[in-house]
Amino acid sequence: GRGRGRVRLNVGGRVFQTTATTLAAAGRDTMLGAMLDASWNAAAAGDEADYFIDRDPACFAVLLDLLRTGGLHVPPHIPDAVLCREALYYGLLDRVRAARWDDFDGDRLRLAASVPGRAPGDGTAVRPAPDGGCCVAHGGAVRVYNWMLEERRPVYLDHAPVNDAAYLDASTLLVAARERPGRRDGGVAAFSALTGEMRHRFRVAHDRQVRSFTPGALAFDQECSIFASCKGRLNEYGIGVWDGTTGEQTGFFYEPPGCALGDADKLQWLDGTKTLMAATMFPRADSSFISLLDFRDKNVVWSWCDVGTPASLEDKHAVHAIAMEDGRSICVINQSRSKLMSRKKVHAEETCYPKLATHAGQLFASTNDAISVFTGPDHALTSTLRGSDGGAICDFSIGGDRLFALHNEKNVFDVWETPPPPII
């Protein structure tokens, strides 16, 4: 039965012999594992089974060796794209990725790829996809890349500038676009990450009247609620909330006095306290505001503002913030006045402001064209990542086993990965 006996596989005319135990190592949710499941094919219950698979035999040899040995050995004549296509067919893509790259570790990251964009100077955001790909918000478009960093069909917004983008799931992309003067074309919409087609537009109603608005930042909670900072035409400022499953609006947190929510350019859901961090930072606002919001009772549970900071800090506004993974502290980074040195010439003062991210206990901070990695309880500087010569980093993000860094000057994004440990 399952897990014993020999199996003969004719793959594209080439015969392979292996054991049911080797194929079962692929897992029941893969095609090869399902072949051995008696409920799927009664022939698997015997001592010997015979199968024909009309696929690439050279790639199958690599994947079978991966199941036998746990190691990935790819001959030079097999392109990465072909191997990954075949691995996806058999349900082994995650196994291939795990063999090629280790768990994410900021101190061991290596530059794996630099992907050129279309035009310089208009990059807004780079966001990781659940499948290991990413999207890049650039002017009035969002460019979408799969795990192989092959470009899919982009999302076009008819020149409405994009403020933020995020993956709701592997096939759904959320886009927040600004309204243009005299046009009611802003808002939040869901698009297919595969075809670029719009699936749903998220409406905001005040007093049962649907109103136009400009969204700033996007965030999600664990229950698939969608949050967006909203700036309405009639001072209807605050945070809108929608049900990510039905697309219906479920609430609106109106901006209280002295708490700039509608302009927030960073939202982050804190699952431990069931609160949303909303940060409105320089240069979007003259002063920087950070608030923790409890949507259950529409309460601001904590807030901070840099108004009244010491004179020595007046020219160093807080430009980005992130809640740490312990949920008990928030890290803030100030504007950097340093100039970017490149090719022995001094560029004009950079307009790309520093950004922050956390992952697996490490803190990451971009400054000019590099990303610093801080590790341990005291957040000591342990690594510096410098990638392509694309100019200052305007945004970066971490998802799964990759770090993506978007360089504004040449609209290039770098992809960083953690190599596997050496085999001793």
Short mmCIF file of C-alpha atoms in Angstrom, two decimals:
data_model
loop_
_atom_site.label_atom_id
_atom_site.label_comp_id
_atom_site.label_asym_id
_atom_site.label_seq_id
_atom_site.Cartn_x
_atom_site.Cartn_y
_atom_site.Cartn_z
CA GLY A 1 0.00 0.00 0.00
CA ARG A 2 1.01 3.61 0.54
CA GLY A 3 4.66 3.94 1.58
CA ARG A 4 5.89 0.57 0.24
CA GLY A 5 6.65 -1.04 -3.12
CA ARG A 6 8.34 0.14 -6.27
CA VAL A 7 6.95 2.76 -8.61
CA ARG A 8 7.76 3.10 -12.32
CA LEU A 9 7.25 6.52 -13.86
CA ASN A 10 7.51 7.27 -17.55
CA VAL A 11 8.04 11.03 -17.68
CA GLY A 12 8.05 12.42 -21.22
CA GLY A 13 9.42 9.12 -22.59
CA ARG A 14 12.13 8.61 -19.96
CA VAL A 15 11.59 5.85 -17.39
CA PHE A 16 12.30 6.42 -13.69
CA GLN A 17 12.12 3.81 -10.93
CA THR A 18 11.74 4.82 -7.30
CA THR A 19 9.94 3.76 -4.13
CA ALA A 20 6.57 4.79 -2.81
CA THR A 21 8.37 6.04 0.31
CA THR A 22 10.39 8.55 -1.73
CA LEU A 23 7.30 9.88 -3.51
CA ALA A 24 5.33 10.00 -0.26
CA ALA A 25 7.99 12.38 1.08
CA ALA A 26 6.55 14.99 -1.27
CA GLY A 27 3.46 15.21 0.99
CA ARG A 28 -0.18 14.27 0.46
CA ASP A 29 -1.08 17.73 -0.84
CA THR A 30 1.28 17.37 -3.84
CA MET A 31 0.58 15.63 -7.13
CA LEU A 32 3.19 12.92 -6.47
CA GLY A 33 1.83 12.26 -2.98
CA ALA A 34 -1.71 12.07 -4.33
CA MET A 35 -0.65 9.42 -6.87
CA LEU A 36 0.02 7.06 -3.97
CA ASP A 37 -3.22 7.79 -2.14
CA ALA A 38 -5.49 4.77 -2.55
CA SER A 39 -8.54 7.02 -2.40
CA TRP A 40 -7.25 8.84 -5.50
CA ASN A 41 -6.05 5.81 -7.46
CA ALA A 42 -6.86 2.27 -6.46
CA ALA A 43 -3.81 1.00 -8.34
CA ALA A 44 -1.59 2.49 -5.65
CA ALA A 45 -2.76 -0.14 -3.20
CA GLY A 46 -0.67 -2.85 -4.85
CA ASP A 47 2.99 -3.64 -4.54
CA GLU A 48 3.93 -2.13 -7.89
CA ALA A 49 2.53 0.87 -9.75
CA ASP A 50 3.09 2.27 -13.24
CA TYR A 51 2.45 5.86 -14.32
CA PHE A 52 2.91 8.03 -17.38
CA ILE A 53 3.41 11.81 -16.89
CA ASP A 54 3.63 14.01 -19.99
CA ARG A 55 6.16 16.52 -18.60
CA ASP A 56 9.84 17.51 -18.87
CA PRO A 57 12.02 14.49 -17.88
CA ALA A 58 15.19 16.51 -17.13
CA CYS A 59 13.41 18.65 -14.55
CA PHE A 60 11.70 15.59 -13.06
CA ALA A 61 15.14 14.03 -12.52
CA VAL A 62 16.19 17.10 -10.49
CA LEU A 63 12.98 17.05 -8.42
CA LEU A 64 13.18 13.30 -7.77
CA ASP A 65 16.77 13.72 -6.59
CA LEU A 66 15.55 16.49 -4.27
CA LEU A 67 13.04 14.08 -2.71
CA ARG A 68 15.68 11.36 -2.36
CA THR A 69 18.54 13.43 -0.93
CA GLY A 70 17.09 16.75 0.26
CA GLY A 71 19.64 18.56 -1.92
CA LEU A 72 18.96 20.65 -5.01
CA HIS A 73 21.42 20.05 -7.85
CA VAL A 74 20.41 21.81 -11.08
CA PRO A 75 22.41 21.12 -14.28
CA PRO A 76 23.48 24.31 -16.08
CA HIS A 77 21.30 23.53 -19.14
CA ILE A 78 18.05 23.74 -17.15
CA PRO A 79 16.77 27.34 -16.86
CA ASP A 80 15.44 28.44 -13.49
CA ALA A 81 12.09 29.44 -15.01
CA VAL A 82 11.56 25.94 -16.47
CA LEU A 83 12.50 24.17 -13.24
CA CYS A 84 10.15 26.38 -11.22
CA ARG A 85 7.32 25.85 -13.71
CA GLU A 86 7.72 22.07 -13.35
CA ALA A 87 8.06 22.28 -9.57
CA LEU A 88 4.82 24.27 -9.46
CA TYR A 89 3.07 21.55 -11.51
CA TYR A 90 4.13 18.83 -9.07
CA GLY A 91 3.40 20.95 -5.99
CA LEU A 92 7.09 21.08 -5.04
CA LEU A 93 7.86 24.80 -5.51
CA ASP A 94 8.07 25.44 -1.75
CA ARG A 95 10.46 22.47 -1.45
CA VAL A 96 12.68 23.90 -4.22
CA ARG A 97 12.73 27.33 -2.58
CA ALA A 98 13.55 25.85 0.85
CA ALA A 99 16.47 23.90 -0.64
CA ARG A 100 17.79 26.97 -2.43
CA TRP A 101 17.37 29.54 0.34
CA ASP A 102 17.50 29.30 4.10
CA ASP A 103 15.16 30.96 6.62
CA PHE A 104 15.35 34.76 6.54
CA ASP A 105 18.29 36.18 8.53
CA GLY A 106 19.17 39.85 8.11
CA ASP A 107 22.82 39.25 8.95
CA ARG A 108 23.28 36.62 6.24
CA LEU A 109 21.35 38.25 3.40
CA ARG A 110 22.91 38.21 -0.06
CA LEU A 111 21.89 40.25 -3.10
CA ALA A 112 20.06 37.79 -5.36
CA ALA A 113 18.75 40.07 -8.13
CA SER A 114 18.37 43.68 -9.27
CA VAL A 115 15.31 44.29 -11.44
CA PRO A 116 15.24 47.44 -13.60
CA GLY A 117 12.06 49.51 -13.76
CA ARG A 118 10.50 51.62 -16.51
CA ALA A 119 11.25 55.23 -15.57
CA PRO A 120 13.24 56.89 -12.79
CA GLY A 121 12.08 58.99 -9.88
CA ASP A 122 8.42 58.01 -9.42
CA GLY A 123 8.60 54.95 -7.18
CA THR A 124 6.29 55.00 -4.16
CA ALA A 125 6.22 51.55 -2.56
CA VAL A 126 7.47 47.99 -2.91
CA ARG A 127 5.37 45.27 -1.25
CA PRO A 128 6.01 41.51 -0.88
CA ALA A 129 3.59 38.95 -2.30
CA PRO A 130 2.59 35.77 -0.42
CA ASP A 131 4.16 33.65 -3.19
CA GLY A 132 7.60 35.30 -2.89
CA GLY A 133 7.04 37.86 -5.65
CA CYS A 134 6.33 41.56 -5.15
CA CYS A 135 4.62 44.63 -6.56
CA VAL A 136 6.05 48.11 -7.16
CA ALA A 137 3.87 51.22 -7.08
CA HIS A 138 5.21 53.59 -9.70
CA GLY A 139 3.31 56.74 -10.67
CA GLY A 140 -0.16 55.71 -11.85
CA ALA A 141 0.71 52.02 -12.19
CA VAL A 142 1.48 49.03 -9.99
CA ARG A 143 3.92 46.60 -11.56
CA VAL A 144 3.48 42.98 -10.47
CA TYR A 145 6.22 40.31 -10.35
CA ASN A 146 5.95 36.59 -9.62
CA TRP A 147 8.43 34.59 -7.54
CA MET A 148 10.74 34.23 -10.55
CA LEU A 149 10.67 38.07 -10.80
CA GLU A 150 8.95 37.80 -14.19
CA GLU A 151 6.61 40.72 -14.76
CA ARG A 152 2.91 39.97 -14.86
CA ARG A 153 0.25 42.24 -16.32
CA PRO A 154 0.46 45.57 -14.44
CA VAL A 155 -2.39 47.45 -12.76
CA TYR A 156 -3.04 50.76 -14.54
CA LEU A 157 -4.98 53.55 -12.83
CA ASP A 158 -5.30 56.03 -15.71
CA HIS A 159 -2.58 58.31 -14.29
CA ALA A 160 -4.10 58.58 -10.79
CA PRO A 161 -0.99 58.56 -8.52
CA VAL A 162 -0.67 55.51 -6.24
CA ASN A 163 -0.11 56.12 -2.51
CA ASP A 164 0.07 52.51 -1.33
CA ALA A 165 -0.44 48.90 -2.45
CA ALA A 166 -0.71 45.60 -0.57
CA TYR A 167 -1.56 41.95 -1.18
CA LEU A 168 -4.84 40.83 0.38
CA ASP A 169 -3.92 37.29 -0.75
CA ALA A 170 -1.75 35.73 -3.44
CA SER A 171 -4.21 36.60 -6.23
CA THR A 172 -5.65 39.91 -4.95
CA LEU A 173 -3.87 43.26 -4.92
CA LEU A 174 -5.21 46.31 -3.07
CA VAL A 175 -4.32 49.73 -4.43
CA ALA A 176 -4.82 53.14 -2.79
CA ALA A 177 -4.83 55.99 -5.34
CA ARG A 178 -4.99 59.76 -4.88
CA GLU A 179 -7.81 61.83 -6.31
CA ARG A 180 -6.74 64.24 -9.04
CA PRO A 181 -7.96 67.86 -9.02
CA GLY A 182 -11.45 68.04 -10.46
CA ARG A 183 -11.71 64.25 -10.77
CA ARG A 184 -13.41 61.77 -8.43
CA ASP A 185 -11.09 58.94 -9.40
CA GLY A 186 -9.30 58.25 -6.12
CA GLY A 187 -10.01 55.53 -3.59
CA VAL A 188 -9.20 51.92 -2.72
CA ALA A 189 -9.80 49.05 -5.14
CA ALA A 190 -9.00 45.34 -5.41
CA PHE A 191 -7.36 44.03 -8.57
CA SER A 192 -6.41 40.59 -9.83
CA ALA A 193 -2.67 40.11 -9.27
CA LEU A 194 -2.68 37.76 -12.29
CA THR A 195 -4.61 39.77 -14.92
CA GLY A 196 -4.53 43.36 -13.58
CA GLU A 197 -8.32 43.62 -13.86
CA MET A 198 -10.31 45.50 -11.20
CA ARG A 199 -12.49 43.24 -9.03
CA HIS A 200 -14.01 45.59 -6.47
CA ARG A 201 -14.06 49.22 -5.45
CA PHE A 202 -14.23 49.99 -1.73
CA ARG A 203 -16.71 52.80 -1.06
CA VAL A 204 -16.86 55.22 1.87
CA ALA A 205 -20.26 56.51 2.98
CA HIS A 206 -20.93 59.34 5.44
CA ASP A 207 -24.54 59.77 6.63
CA ARG A 208 -25.48 57.11 4.04
CA GLN A 209 -24.04 59.21 1.23
CA VAL A 210 -21.16 57.71 -0.77
CA ARG A 211 -18.33 60.26 -0.84
CA SER A 212 -15.10 60.51 -2.79
CA PHE A 213 -11.83 60.39 -0.86
CA THR A 214 -8.06 60.09 -1.13
CA PRO A 215 -6.58 57.09 0.72
CA GLY A 216 -3.08 57.17 2.19
CA ALA A 217 -1.84 53.93 3.75
CA LEU A 218 -3.29 50.40 3.87
CA ALA A 219 -3.27 47.70 6.57
CA PHE A 220 -5.04 44.42 7.47
CA ASP A 221 -5.90 42.58 10.67
CA GLN A 222 -6.07 38.82 11.30
CA GLU A 223 -9.82 38.72 10.56
CA CYS A 224 -9.37 40.11 7.03
CA SER A 225 -10.53 43.63 7.84
CA ILE A 226 -9.02 46.30 5.58
CA PHE A 227 -7.96 49.69 6.96
CA ALA A 228 -7.09 52.83 4.98
CA SER A 229 -6.39 56.39 6.05
CA CYS A 230 -8.96 58.59 4.28
CA LYS A 231 -9.03 62.27 3.42
CA GLY A 232 -12.47 63.41 2.23
CA ARG A 233 -13.45 66.57 0.39
CA LEU A 234 -15.55 67.94 3.27
CA ASN A 235 -13.05 67.47 6.12
CA GLU A 236 -14.16 63.84 6.46
CA TYR A 237 -10.78 62.71 7.75
CA GLY A 238 -10.13 59.43 9.52
CA ILE A 239 -9.59 55.68 9.05
CA GLY A 240 -12.02 53.67 6.91
CA VAL A 241 -12.65 49.98 7.60
CA TRP A 242 -14.00 47.34 5.21
CA ASP A 243 -14.72 43.62 5.39
CA GLY A 244 -12.11 42.05 3.11
CA THR A 245 -14.46 39.14 2.29
CA THR A 246 -17.61 41.05 1.35
CA GLY A 247 -16.01 44.38 0.43
CA GLU A 248 -18.58 46.29 2.50
CA GLN A 249 -17.65 49.23 4.73
CA THR A 250 -17.88 48.25 8.40
CA GLY A 251 -16.82 51.48 10.10
CA PHE A 252 -15.07 54.83 10.04
CA PHE A 253 -12.85 56.22 12.82
CA TYR A 254 -13.29 59.98 12.53
CA GLU A 255 -10.26 62.11 13.25
CA PRO A 256 -10.48 63.64 16.75
CA PRO A 257 -9.00 67.11 17.43
CA GLY A 258 -5.20 67.12 17.60
CA CYS A 259 -4.89 63.63 16.09
CA ALA A 260 -3.99 63.59 12.38
CA LEU A 261 -5.49 60.33 11.09
CA GLY A 262 -6.71 61.16 7.59
CA ASP A 263 -3.21 61.97 6.37
CA ALA A 264 -1.63 58.87 7.95
CA ASP A 265 1.07 57.42 5.69
CA LYS A 266 1.79 54.37 7.86
CA LEU A 267 -0.78 51.96 9.31
CA GLN A 268 0.13 48.80 11.22
CA TRP A 269 -2.18 46.30 12.90
CA LEU A 270 -0.99 45.09 16.35
CA ASP A 271 -2.58 41.72 16.94
CA GLY A 272 -1.44 41.45 20.57
CA THR A 273 -3.43 44.51 21.68
CA LYS A 274 -6.04 44.48 18.86
CA THR A 275 -5.15 48.08 18.03
CA LEU A 276 -4.12 49.92 14.89
CA MET A 277 -1.07 52.17 14.84
CA ALA A 278 -1.62 55.23 12.65
CA ALA A 279 1.40 57.44 11.96
CA THR A 280 1.27 60.74 10.08
CA MET A 281 4.85 61.75 9.45
CA PHE A 282 6.87 64.60 7.97
CA PRO A 283 6.81 65.72 5.14
CA ARG A 284 3.12 64.86 4.74
CA ALA A 285 2.40 66.91 7.86
CA ASP A 286 4.40 69.75 9.43
CA SER A 287 4.47 67.78 12.68
CA SER A 288 4.53 64.03 13.19
CA PHE A 289 1.69 62.21 14.98
CA ILE A 290 1.46 58.57 16.12
CA SER A 291 -1.72 57.09 17.60
CA LEU A 292 -2.90 53.65 18.73
CA LEU A 293 -6.58 53.18 17.91
CA ASP A 294 -9.05 50.72 19.43
CA PHE A 295 -11.87 50.26 16.92
CA ARG A 296 -14.06 48.33 19.37
CA ASP A 297 -14.96 51.50 21.24
CA LYS A 298 -13.56 54.10 18.81
CA ASN A 299 -10.96 55.13 21.36
CA VAL A 300 -7.47 56.62 21.01
CA VAL A 301 -5.60 54.53 23.60
CA TRP A 302 -2.20 56.22 23.15
CA SER A 303 -0.78 59.08 21.12
CA TRP A 304 2.48 60.96 20.59
CA CYS A 305 3.42 64.12 18.68
CA ASP A 306 6.80 65.73 17.99
CA VAL A 307 5.45 69.25 18.56
CA GLY A 308 7.65 70.87 21.20
CA THR A 309 10.71 68.72 20.56
CA PRO A 310 14.02 70.37 21.51
CA ALA A 311 15.31 73.04 19.15
CA SER A 312 18.23 70.85 18.16
CA LEU A 313 15.77 68.38 16.66
CA GLU A 314 13.61 70.85 14.76
CA ASP A 315 15.31 70.10 11.47
CA LYS A 316 15.12 66.35 12.11
CA HIS A 317 11.42 65.57 11.88
CA ALA A 318 10.22 62.02 12.55
CA VAL A 319 9.69 60.56 9.08
CA HIS A 320 8.79 56.90 9.77
CA ALA A 321 7.63 54.71 12.64
CA ILE A 322 7.05 51.03 13.32
CA ALA A 323 5.63 49.11 16.25
CA MET A 324 8.12 46.53 17.46
CA GLU A 325 7.22 42.86 17.50
CA ASP A 326 6.83 42.78 21.28
CA GLY A 327 3.86 45.14 20.83
CA ARG A 328 5.06 47.29 23.74
CA SER A 329 7.30 49.80 21.99
CA ILE A 330 7.41 51.94 18.87
CA CYS A 331 10.57 52.82 16.96
CA VAL A 332 10.78 56.23 15.25
CA ILE A 333 13.41 57.40 12.77
CA ASN A 334 14.28 61.05 12.10
CA GLN A 335 15.07 62.73 8.81
CA SER A 336 18.66 62.19 7.72
CA ARG A 337 20.59 65.24 6.54
CA SER A 338 23.50 63.27 5.17
CA LYS A 339 24.22 63.43 1.46
CA LEU A 340 24.61 60.45 -0.80
CA MET A 341 28.11 59.90 -2.15
CA SER A 342 28.17 58.09 -5.47
CA ARG A 343 30.82 57.79 -8.17
CA LYS A 344 32.96 60.52 -6.54
CA LYS A 345 30.30 63.19 -6.90
CA VAL A 346 27.90 64.58 -4.34
CA HIS A 347 24.26 64.38 -5.29
CA ALA A 348 21.77 67.02 -4.26
CA GLU A 349 20.20 66.45 -0.88
CA GLU A 350 18.11 63.31 -1.13
CA THR A 351 14.31 63.41 -1.09
CA CYS A 352 14.06 59.73 -0.09
CA TYR A 353 13.31 59.58 3.61
CA PRO A 354 14.44 56.70 5.86
CA LYS A 355 12.10 53.74 6.39
CA LEU A 356 11.87 51.05 9.08
CA ALA A 357 10.89 47.36 9.21
CA THR A 358 11.08 44.53 11.73
CA HIS A 359 11.35 40.80 11.15
CA ALA A 360 12.12 37.86 13.44
CA GLY A 361 13.46 40.08 16.22
CA GLN A 362 15.67 42.21 13.98
CA LEU A 363 15.20 45.89 13.14
CA PHE A 364 15.95 47.25 9.65
CA ALA A 365 16.45 50.93 8.74
CA SER A 366 17.16 52.44 5.32
CA THR A 367 19.43 55.47 5.00
CA ASN A 368 20.30 56.81 1.56
CA ASP A 369 21.38 53.79 -0.53
CA ALA A 370 21.90 51.26 2.30
CA ILE A 371 19.88 49.28 4.84
CA SER A 372 21.22 48.82 8.36
CA VAL A 373 20.40 45.66 10.36
CA PHE A 374 20.10 45.85 14.17
CA THR A 375 20.04 42.69 16.27
CA GLY A 376 19.57 41.68 19.91
CA PRO A 377 17.78 43.28 22.87
CA ASP A 378 19.93 46.43 22.59
CA HIS A 379 19.48 46.59 18.80
CA ALA A 380 23.19 46.71 18.04
CA LEU A 381 24.20 47.39 14.43
CA THR A 382 25.26 43.99 13.02
CA SER A 383 25.11 44.34 9.19
CA THR A 384 24.79 46.85 6.36
CA LEU A 385 23.17 45.94 3.04
CA ARG A 386 24.29 47.79 -0.07
CA GLY A 387 22.83 46.71 -3.39
CA SER A 388 22.68 48.11 -6.89
CA ASP A 389 23.85 51.57 -7.90
CA GLY A 390 20.28 52.77 -8.24
CA GLY A 391 20.41 55.78 -5.94
CA ALA A 392 18.68 56.32 -2.62
CA ILE A 393 16.22 53.75 -1.27
CA CYS A 394 12.71 55.21 -1.24
CA ASP A 395 11.04 52.11 0.23
CA PHE A 396 11.78 48.56 1.32
CA SER A 397 9.78 45.67 2.75
CA ILE A 398 10.22 42.11 4.00
CA GLY A 399 8.01 39.16 3.18
CA GLY A 400 8.59 35.46 3.74
CA ASP A 401 12.23 34.76 2.88
CA ARG A 402 13.02 37.96 0.93
CA LEU A 403 13.83 41.62 1.43
CA PHE A 404 12.87 44.01 -1.40
CA ALA A 405 14.48 47.47 -1.67
CA LEU A 406 13.23 50.08 -4.18
CA HIS A 407 15.77 52.64 -5.42
CA ASN A 408 14.11 55.83 -6.58
CA GLU A 409 16.79 57.37 -8.82
CA LYS A 410 16.76 54.58 -11.40
CA ASN A 411 13.52 52.82 -10.34
CA VAL A 412 15.46 49.61 -9.67
CA PHE A 413 14.47 47.16 -6.96
CA ASP A 414 16.90 44.78 -5.29
CA VAL A 415 15.99 41.34 -3.95
CA TRP A 416 17.91 39.98 -0.95
CA GLU A 417 17.81 36.33 0.18
CA THR A 418 19.48 34.16 2.81
CA PRO A 419 21.69 31.44 1.29
CA PRO A 420 21.61 27.93 2.80
CA PRO A 421 24.33 27.08 5.32
CA PRO A 422 27.41 25.41 3.83
CA ILE A 423 27.34 21.62 3.67
CA ILE A 424 30.15 20.28 5.85
#
